[in-house]
Short mmCIF file of C-alpha atoms and ligand atoms in Angstrom, two decimals:
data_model
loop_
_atom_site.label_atom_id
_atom_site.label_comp_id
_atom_site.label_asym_id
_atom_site.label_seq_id
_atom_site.Cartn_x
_atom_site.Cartn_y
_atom_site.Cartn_z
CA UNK A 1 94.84 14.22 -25.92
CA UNK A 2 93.95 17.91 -26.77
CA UNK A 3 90.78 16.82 -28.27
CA UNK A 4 90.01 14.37 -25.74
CA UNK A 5 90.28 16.44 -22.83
CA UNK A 6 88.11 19.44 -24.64
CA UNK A 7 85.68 16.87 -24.73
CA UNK A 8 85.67 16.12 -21.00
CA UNK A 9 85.17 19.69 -20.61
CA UNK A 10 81.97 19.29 -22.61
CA UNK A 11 81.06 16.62 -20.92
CA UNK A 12 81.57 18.97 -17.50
CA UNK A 13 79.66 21.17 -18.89
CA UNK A 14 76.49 19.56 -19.88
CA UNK A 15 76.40 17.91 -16.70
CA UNK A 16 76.38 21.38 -14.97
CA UNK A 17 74.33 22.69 -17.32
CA UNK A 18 71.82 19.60 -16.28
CA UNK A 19 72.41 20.22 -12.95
CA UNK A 20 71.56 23.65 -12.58
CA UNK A 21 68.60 23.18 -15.11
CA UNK A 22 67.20 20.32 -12.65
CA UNK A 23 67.21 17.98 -15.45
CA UNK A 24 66.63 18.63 -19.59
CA UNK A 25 63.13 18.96 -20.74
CA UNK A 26 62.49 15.23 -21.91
CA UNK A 27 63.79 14.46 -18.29
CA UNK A 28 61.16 14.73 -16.08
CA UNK A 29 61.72 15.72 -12.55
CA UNK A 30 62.24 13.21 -9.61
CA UNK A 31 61.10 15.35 -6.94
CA UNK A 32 58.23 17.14 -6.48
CA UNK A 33 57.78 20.39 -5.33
CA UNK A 34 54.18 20.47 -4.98
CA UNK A 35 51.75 18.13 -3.83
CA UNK A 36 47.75 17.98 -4.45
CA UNK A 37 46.11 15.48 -2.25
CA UNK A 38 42.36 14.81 -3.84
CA UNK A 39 40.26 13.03 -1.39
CA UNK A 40 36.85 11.69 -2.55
CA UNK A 41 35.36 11.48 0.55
CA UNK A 42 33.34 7.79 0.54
CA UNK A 43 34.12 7.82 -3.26
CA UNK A 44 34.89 4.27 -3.91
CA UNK A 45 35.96 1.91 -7.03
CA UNK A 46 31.71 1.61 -8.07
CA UNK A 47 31.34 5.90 -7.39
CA UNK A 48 33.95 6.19 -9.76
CA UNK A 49 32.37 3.69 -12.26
CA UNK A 50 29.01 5.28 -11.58
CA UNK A 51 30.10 8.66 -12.19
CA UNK A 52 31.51 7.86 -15.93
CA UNK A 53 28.56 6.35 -16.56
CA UNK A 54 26.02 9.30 -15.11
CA UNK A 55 28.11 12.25 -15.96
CA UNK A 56 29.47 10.65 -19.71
CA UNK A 57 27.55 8.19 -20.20
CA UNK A 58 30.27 5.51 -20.60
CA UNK A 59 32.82 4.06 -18.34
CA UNK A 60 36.06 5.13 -17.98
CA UNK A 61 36.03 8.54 -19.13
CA UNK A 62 36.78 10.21 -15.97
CA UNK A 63 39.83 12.32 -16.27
CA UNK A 64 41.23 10.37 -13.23
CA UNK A 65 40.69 7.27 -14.88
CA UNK A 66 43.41 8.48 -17.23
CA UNK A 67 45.92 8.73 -14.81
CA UNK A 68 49.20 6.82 -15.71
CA UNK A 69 49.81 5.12 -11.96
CA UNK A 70 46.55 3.25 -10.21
CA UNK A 71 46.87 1.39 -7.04
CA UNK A 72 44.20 -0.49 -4.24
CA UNK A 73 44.72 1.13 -1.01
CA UNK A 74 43.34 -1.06 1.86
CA UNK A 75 41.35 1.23 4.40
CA UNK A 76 41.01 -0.89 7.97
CA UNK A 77 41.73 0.71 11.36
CA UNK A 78 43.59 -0.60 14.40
CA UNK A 79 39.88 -1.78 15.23
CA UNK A 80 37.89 -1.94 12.87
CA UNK A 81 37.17 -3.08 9.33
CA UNK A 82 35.12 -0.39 7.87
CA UNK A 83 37.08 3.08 8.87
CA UNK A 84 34.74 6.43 9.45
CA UNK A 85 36.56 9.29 7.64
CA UNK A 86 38.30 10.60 10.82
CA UNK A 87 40.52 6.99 11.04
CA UNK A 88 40.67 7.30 6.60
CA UNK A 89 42.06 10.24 7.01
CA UNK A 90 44.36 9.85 10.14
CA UNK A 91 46.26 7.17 7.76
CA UNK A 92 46.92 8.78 4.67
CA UNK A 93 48.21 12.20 6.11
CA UNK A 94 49.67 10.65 8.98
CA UNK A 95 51.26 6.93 7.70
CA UNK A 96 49.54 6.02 11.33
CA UNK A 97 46.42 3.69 11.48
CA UNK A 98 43.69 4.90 14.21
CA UNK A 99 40.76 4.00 15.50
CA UNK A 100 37.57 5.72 13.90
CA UNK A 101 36.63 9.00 15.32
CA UNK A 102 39.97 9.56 16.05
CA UNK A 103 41.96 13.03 14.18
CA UNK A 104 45.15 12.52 13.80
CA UNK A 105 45.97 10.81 17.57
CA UNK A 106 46.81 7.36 17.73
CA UNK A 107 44.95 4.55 18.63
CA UNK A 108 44.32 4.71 21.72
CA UNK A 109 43.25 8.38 22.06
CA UNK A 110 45.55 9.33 24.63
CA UNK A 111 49.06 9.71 22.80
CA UNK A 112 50.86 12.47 21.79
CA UNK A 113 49.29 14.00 18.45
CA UNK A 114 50.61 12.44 14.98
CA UNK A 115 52.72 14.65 12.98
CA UNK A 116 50.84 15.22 9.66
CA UNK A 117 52.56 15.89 6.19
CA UNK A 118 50.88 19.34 5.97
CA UNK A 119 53.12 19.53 9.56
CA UNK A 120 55.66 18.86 7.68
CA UNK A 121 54.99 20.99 5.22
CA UNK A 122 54.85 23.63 7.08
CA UNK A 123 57.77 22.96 9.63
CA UNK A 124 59.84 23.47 5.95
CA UNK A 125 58.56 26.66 4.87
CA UNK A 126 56.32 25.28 2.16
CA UNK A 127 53.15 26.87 1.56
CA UNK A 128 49.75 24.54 3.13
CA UNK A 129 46.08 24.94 2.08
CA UNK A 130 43.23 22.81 2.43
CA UNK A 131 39.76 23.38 0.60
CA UNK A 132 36.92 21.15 1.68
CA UNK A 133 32.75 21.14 0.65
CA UNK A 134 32.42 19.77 4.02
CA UNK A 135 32.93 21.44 6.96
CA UNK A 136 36.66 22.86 7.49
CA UNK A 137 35.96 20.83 10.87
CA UNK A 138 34.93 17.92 9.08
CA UNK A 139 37.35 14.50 10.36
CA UNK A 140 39.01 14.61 6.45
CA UNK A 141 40.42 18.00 6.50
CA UNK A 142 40.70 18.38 10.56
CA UNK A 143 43.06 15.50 10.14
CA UNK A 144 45.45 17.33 8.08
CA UNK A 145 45.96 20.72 10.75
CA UNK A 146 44.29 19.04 13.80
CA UNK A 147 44.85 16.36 16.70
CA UNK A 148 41.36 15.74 18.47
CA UNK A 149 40.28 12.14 19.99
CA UNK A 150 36.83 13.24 18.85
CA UNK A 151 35.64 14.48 15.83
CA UNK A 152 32.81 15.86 16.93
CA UNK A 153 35.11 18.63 18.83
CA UNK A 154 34.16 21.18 16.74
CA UNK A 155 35.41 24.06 18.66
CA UNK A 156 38.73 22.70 19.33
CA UNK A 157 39.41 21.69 16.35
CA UNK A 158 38.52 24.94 14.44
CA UNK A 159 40.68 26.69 17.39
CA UNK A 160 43.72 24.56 16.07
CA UNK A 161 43.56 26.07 13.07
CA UNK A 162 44.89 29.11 15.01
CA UNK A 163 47.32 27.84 17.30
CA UNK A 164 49.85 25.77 14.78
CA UNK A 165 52.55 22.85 15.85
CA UNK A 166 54.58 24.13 12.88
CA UNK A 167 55.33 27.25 10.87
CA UNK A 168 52.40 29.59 10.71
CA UNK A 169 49.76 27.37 10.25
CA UNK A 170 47.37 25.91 7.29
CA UNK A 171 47.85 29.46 4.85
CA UNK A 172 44.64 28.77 2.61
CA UNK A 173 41.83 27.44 4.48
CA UNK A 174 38.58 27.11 1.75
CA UNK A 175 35.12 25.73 3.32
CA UNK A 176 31.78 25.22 4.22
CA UNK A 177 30.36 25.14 7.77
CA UNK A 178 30.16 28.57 9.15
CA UNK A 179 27.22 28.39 10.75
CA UNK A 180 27.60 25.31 12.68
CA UNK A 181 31.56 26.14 13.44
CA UNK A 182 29.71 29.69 14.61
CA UNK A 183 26.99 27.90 17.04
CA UNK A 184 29.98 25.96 18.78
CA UNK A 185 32.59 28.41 18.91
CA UNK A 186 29.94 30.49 20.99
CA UNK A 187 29.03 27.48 23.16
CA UNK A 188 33.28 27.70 23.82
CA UNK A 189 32.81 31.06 25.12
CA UNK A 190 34.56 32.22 22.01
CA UNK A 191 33.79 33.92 18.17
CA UNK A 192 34.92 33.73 14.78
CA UNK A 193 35.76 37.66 15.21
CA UNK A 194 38.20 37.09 18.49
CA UNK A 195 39.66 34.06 16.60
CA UNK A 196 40.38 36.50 13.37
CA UNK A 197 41.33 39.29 15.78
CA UNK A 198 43.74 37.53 17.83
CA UNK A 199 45.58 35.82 15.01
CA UNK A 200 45.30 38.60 12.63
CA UNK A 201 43.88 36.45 10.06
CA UNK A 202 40.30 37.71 8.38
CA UNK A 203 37.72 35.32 8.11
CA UNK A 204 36.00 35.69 4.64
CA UNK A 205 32.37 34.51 3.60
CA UNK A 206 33.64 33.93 -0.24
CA UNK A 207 35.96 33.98 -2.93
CA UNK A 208 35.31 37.62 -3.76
CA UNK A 209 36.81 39.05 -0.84
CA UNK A 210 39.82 37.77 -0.91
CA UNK A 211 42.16 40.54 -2.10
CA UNK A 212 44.23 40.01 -4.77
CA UNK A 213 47.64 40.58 -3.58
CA UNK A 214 46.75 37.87 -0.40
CA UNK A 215 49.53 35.24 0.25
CA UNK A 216 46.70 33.49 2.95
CA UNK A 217 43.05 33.62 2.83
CA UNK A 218 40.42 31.97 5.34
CA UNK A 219 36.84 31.74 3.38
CA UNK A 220 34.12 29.88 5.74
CA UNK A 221 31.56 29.15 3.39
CA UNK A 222 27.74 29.13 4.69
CA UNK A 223 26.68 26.40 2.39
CA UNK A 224 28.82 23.01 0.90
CA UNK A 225 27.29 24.31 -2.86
CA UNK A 226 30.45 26.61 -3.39
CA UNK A 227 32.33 26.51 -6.82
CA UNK A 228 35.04 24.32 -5.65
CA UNK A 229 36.68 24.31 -9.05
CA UNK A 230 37.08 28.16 -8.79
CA UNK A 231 38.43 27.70 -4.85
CA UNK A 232 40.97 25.54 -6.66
CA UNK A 233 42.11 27.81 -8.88
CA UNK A 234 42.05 30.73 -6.61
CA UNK A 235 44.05 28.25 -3.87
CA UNK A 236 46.52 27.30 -6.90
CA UNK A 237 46.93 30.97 -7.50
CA UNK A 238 47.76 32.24 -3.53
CA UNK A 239 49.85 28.77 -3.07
CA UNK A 240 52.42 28.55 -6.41
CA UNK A 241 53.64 32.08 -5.51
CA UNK A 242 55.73 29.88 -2.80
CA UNK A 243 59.04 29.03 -4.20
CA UNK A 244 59.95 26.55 -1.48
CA UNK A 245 56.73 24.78 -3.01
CA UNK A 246 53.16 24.09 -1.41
CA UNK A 247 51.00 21.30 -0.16
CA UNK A 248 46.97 21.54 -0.87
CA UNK A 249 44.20 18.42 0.45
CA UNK A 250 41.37 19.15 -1.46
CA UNK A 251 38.13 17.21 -0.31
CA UNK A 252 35.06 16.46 -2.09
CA UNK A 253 31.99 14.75 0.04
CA UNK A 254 30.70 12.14 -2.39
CA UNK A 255 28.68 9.93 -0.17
CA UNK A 256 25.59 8.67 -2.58
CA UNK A 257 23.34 8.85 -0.10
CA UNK A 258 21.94 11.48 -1.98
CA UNK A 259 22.90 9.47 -5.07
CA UNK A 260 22.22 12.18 -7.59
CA UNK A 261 24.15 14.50 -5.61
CA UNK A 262 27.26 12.32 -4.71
CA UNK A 263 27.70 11.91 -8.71
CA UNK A 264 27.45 15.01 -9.84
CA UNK A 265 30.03 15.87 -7.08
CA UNK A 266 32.42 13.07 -8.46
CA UNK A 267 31.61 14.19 -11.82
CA UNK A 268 32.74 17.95 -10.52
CA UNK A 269 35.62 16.82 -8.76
CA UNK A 270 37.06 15.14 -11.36
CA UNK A 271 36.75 18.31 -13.44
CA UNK A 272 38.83 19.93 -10.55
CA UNK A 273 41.71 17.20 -10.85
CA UNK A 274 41.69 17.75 -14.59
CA UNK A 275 42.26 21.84 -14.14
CA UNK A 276 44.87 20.79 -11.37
CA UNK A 277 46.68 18.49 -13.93
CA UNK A 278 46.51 21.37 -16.64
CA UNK A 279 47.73 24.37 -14.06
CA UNK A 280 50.45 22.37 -11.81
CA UNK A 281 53.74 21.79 -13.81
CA UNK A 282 55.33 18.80 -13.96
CA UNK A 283 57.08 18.95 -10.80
CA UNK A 284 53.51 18.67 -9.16
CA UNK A 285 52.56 14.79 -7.59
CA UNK A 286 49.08 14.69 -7.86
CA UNK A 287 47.25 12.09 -5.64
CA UNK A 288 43.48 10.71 -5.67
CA UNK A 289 42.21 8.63 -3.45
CA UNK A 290 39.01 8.02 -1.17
CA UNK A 291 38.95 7.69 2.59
CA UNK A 292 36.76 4.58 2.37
CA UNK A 293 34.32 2.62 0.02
CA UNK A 294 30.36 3.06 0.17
CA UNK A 295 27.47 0.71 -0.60
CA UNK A 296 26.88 1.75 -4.25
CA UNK A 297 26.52 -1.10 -6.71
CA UNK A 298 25.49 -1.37 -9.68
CA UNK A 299 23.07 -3.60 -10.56
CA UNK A 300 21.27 -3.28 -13.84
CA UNK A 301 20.88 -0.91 -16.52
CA UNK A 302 22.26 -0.90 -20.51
CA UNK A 303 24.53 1.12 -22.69
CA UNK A 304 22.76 4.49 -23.55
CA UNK A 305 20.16 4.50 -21.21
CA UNK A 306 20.93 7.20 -18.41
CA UNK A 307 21.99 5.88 -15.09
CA UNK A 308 19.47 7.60 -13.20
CA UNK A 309 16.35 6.42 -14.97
CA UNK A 310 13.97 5.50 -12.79
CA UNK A 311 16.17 7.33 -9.56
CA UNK A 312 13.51 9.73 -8.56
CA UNK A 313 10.38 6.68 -8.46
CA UNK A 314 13.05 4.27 -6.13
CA UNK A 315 13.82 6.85 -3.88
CA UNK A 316 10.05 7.75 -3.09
CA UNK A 317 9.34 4.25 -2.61
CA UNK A 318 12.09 3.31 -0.23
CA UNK A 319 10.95 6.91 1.78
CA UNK A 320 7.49 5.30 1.89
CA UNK A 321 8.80 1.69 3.34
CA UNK A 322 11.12 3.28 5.31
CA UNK A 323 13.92 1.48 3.96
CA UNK A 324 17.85 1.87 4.18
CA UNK A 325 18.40 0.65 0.71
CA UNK A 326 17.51 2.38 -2.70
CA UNK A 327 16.50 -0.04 -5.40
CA UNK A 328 16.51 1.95 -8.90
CA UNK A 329 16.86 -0.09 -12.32
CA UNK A 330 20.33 0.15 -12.34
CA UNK A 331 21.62 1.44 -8.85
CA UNK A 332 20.84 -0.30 -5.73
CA UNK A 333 22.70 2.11 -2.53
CA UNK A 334 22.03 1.40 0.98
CA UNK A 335 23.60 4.09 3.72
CA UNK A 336 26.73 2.99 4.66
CA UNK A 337 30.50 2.58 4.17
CA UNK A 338 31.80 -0.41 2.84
CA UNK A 339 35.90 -1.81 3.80
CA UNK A 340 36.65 -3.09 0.19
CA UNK A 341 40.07 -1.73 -1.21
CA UNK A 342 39.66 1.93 -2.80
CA UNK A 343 41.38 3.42 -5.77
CA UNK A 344 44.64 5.43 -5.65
CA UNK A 345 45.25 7.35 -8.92
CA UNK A 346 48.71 9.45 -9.89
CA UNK A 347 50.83 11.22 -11.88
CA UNK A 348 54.19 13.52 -11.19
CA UNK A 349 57.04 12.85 -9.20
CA UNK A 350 56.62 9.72 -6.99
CA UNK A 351 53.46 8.29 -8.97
CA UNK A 352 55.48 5.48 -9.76
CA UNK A 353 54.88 4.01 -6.09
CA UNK A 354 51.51 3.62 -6.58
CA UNK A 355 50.91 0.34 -7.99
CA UNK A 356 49.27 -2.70 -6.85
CA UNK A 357 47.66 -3.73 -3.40
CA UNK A 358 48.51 -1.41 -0.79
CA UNK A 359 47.76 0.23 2.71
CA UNK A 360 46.35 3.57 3.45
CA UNK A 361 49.54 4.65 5.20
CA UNK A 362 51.70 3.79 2.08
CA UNK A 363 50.16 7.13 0.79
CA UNK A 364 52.10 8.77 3.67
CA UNK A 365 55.12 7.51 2.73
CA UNK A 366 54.71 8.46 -1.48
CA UNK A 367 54.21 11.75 -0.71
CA UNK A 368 57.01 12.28 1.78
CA UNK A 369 59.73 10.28 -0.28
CA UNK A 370 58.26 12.49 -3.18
CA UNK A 371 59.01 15.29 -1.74
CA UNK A 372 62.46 13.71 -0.71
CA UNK A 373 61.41 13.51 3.10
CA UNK A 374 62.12 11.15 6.13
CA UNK A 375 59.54 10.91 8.52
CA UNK A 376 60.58 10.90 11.82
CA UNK A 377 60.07 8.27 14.34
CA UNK A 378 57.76 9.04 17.22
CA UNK A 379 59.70 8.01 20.35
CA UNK A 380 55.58 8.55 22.65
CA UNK A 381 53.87 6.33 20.00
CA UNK A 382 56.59 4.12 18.22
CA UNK A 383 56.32 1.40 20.54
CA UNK A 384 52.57 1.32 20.44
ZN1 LIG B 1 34.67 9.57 4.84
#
């Protein structure tokens, strides 16, 4: 009985022991603390192929392409078949389809503004960035920190950036886009210096000159060739000091209209994910996904030849017949989105969920149940 009951207390014990540990070491966690949302933006399943091949020279080499949980993440608006990045967005962050051009409103552009997960975030103390090549008033990250019924309202969107729904607002803000976001915030009767002034927030031109000891940073970046690996890390660094945790959307434009540029970018982003798997612990979901497809396909070429042979010669020719569609030897791209299915890749907390055929909004729901959130239930746009 003596023995028995001493053994009980062990038993007590460990399971305190587990509990205030969060779990043993081969135990992973259930819950994440973190999230990293990667967003290709237009990078679909044949960018992703292409990129292996261009930047490794074989398929499937991609760090992402490693990742233990892969899912197909269906991309259609309330209207439309093919979604515009604003609508991509809208669903993932939101769990709300849109219509395209849309930020973060519902579909019929008059309704009271969706409630985003970096809301969320921020409504529960957590820590928020969002690092984008594009503009920081681009659709994909205005979507996260922004409700607009047009994208193309600059102004007020980059003013929202200022004037939170929750906590203090989106803490690191890295992108490109300062001279257009400059052009329009005059046109508003307003500046980048009043904004900074009357929120108290600097606006920085780069990395540099944000001080060391910040716990926020705004960098507007003139041009969308920034080093977005080292705004990762630098991001990473300002947003794990939190320890009620941190969300961070970090958006790469891939669109291979420029197709040499769109896969080096994928190339470079998936570098990014890899430094994000190797400096988030393992209480960190990390997601990847695009906002929509584009019309890449490959159509020719052979082991050990380079993708690109033959790019530059295409290119000039379709200039010179004024042609939407770029016919190298092994690429043919013509300028648009497509509406197949795109890839969702994971690991962490929650990764599990992603598996088979799903919808853009599921993404939504992973990362709040991840993070062991309900959303709430919009009583102004529930019924629509
Ligand atoms: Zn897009």
């Amino acid at each position: 009985m003596r023995h028995r009951l001493s053994g009980a207390a062990f038993g007590l014990l460990g399971v305190l022991v587990l509990a205030a540990c969060g779990g043993s070491a081969a135990q992973p966690p259930t819950r994440a603390k973190n999230v990293i949302l990667f967003l290709a933006d237009a990078g679909g399943l044949s960018t992703i192929h292409a990129a292996s091949l261009h930047a490794h020279g074989e398929p499937n080499r991609l760090f992402l392409q490693q990742m233990p949980y892969i899912a197909l993440s269906d991309t259609t608006t309330v209207r439309d078949l093919v979604t515009d990045s604003a609508a991509g967005m809208t669903a993932i962050v939101t769990g709300r389809r849109t219509v395209n051009g849309a930020v973060s409103i519902p579909g019929e552009r008059d309704g009271e503004p969706l409630k985003t997960i970096l809301e969320y975030a921020e409504e529960r103390g957590l820590a928020t960035g969002v690092i984008s090549n594009d503009s920081l008033t681009g659709a994909t990250p205005a979507a996260t920190y922004a409700h607009v019924n047009d994208r193309n309202m600059t102004a007020a969107i980059f003013r929202q950036a200022f004037a939170p729904r929750f906590g203090d607002g989106v803490d690191v803000m890295f992108g490109s886009g300062r001279g257009t976001i400059v052009r329009r915030l005059e046109a508003d009767g307003t500046s980048l210096e009043a904004l900074a002034r009357e929120s108290g927030r600097p606006i920085l031109a780069s990395l540099d000159e944000v001080p060391a000891d910040a716990g926020r940073a705004i960098v507007l970046f003139e041009s969308s060739d920034f080093d977005v690996e080292a705004a990762f890390v630098e991001a990473h660094r300002i947003l794990s000091q939190d320890p009620d945790g941190y969300f961070l959307m970090v958006e790469v434009d891939t669109h291979t209209n420029n197709i040499r540029r769109g896969l080096d970018r994928m190339a470079m982003m998936d570098r990014v994910i890899r430094r994000a798997a190797e400096l988030a612990g393992p209480d960190t979901l990390l997601i990847f996904t695009a906002d929509h497809s584009f019309d890449l396909q490959l159509r020719g070429g052979r082991p050990g030849t380079p993708l690109l042979e033959g790019l530059e010669e295409a290119e000039a020719r379709a200039r010179e017949e004024k042609s939407r569609t770029i016919r190298a030897p092994a690429l043919h791209v013509e300028n648009s989105h497509t509406g197949e299915p795109v890839i969702v890749a994971a690991q962490g907390p929650g990764a599990e969920r992603v598996r088979g055929f799903m919808a853009n909004t599921d993404l939504f729901d992973i990362m709040m149940e991840a993070l062991g959130w309900a959303a709430e239930v919009e009583p102004a746009t529930a019924a629509r």
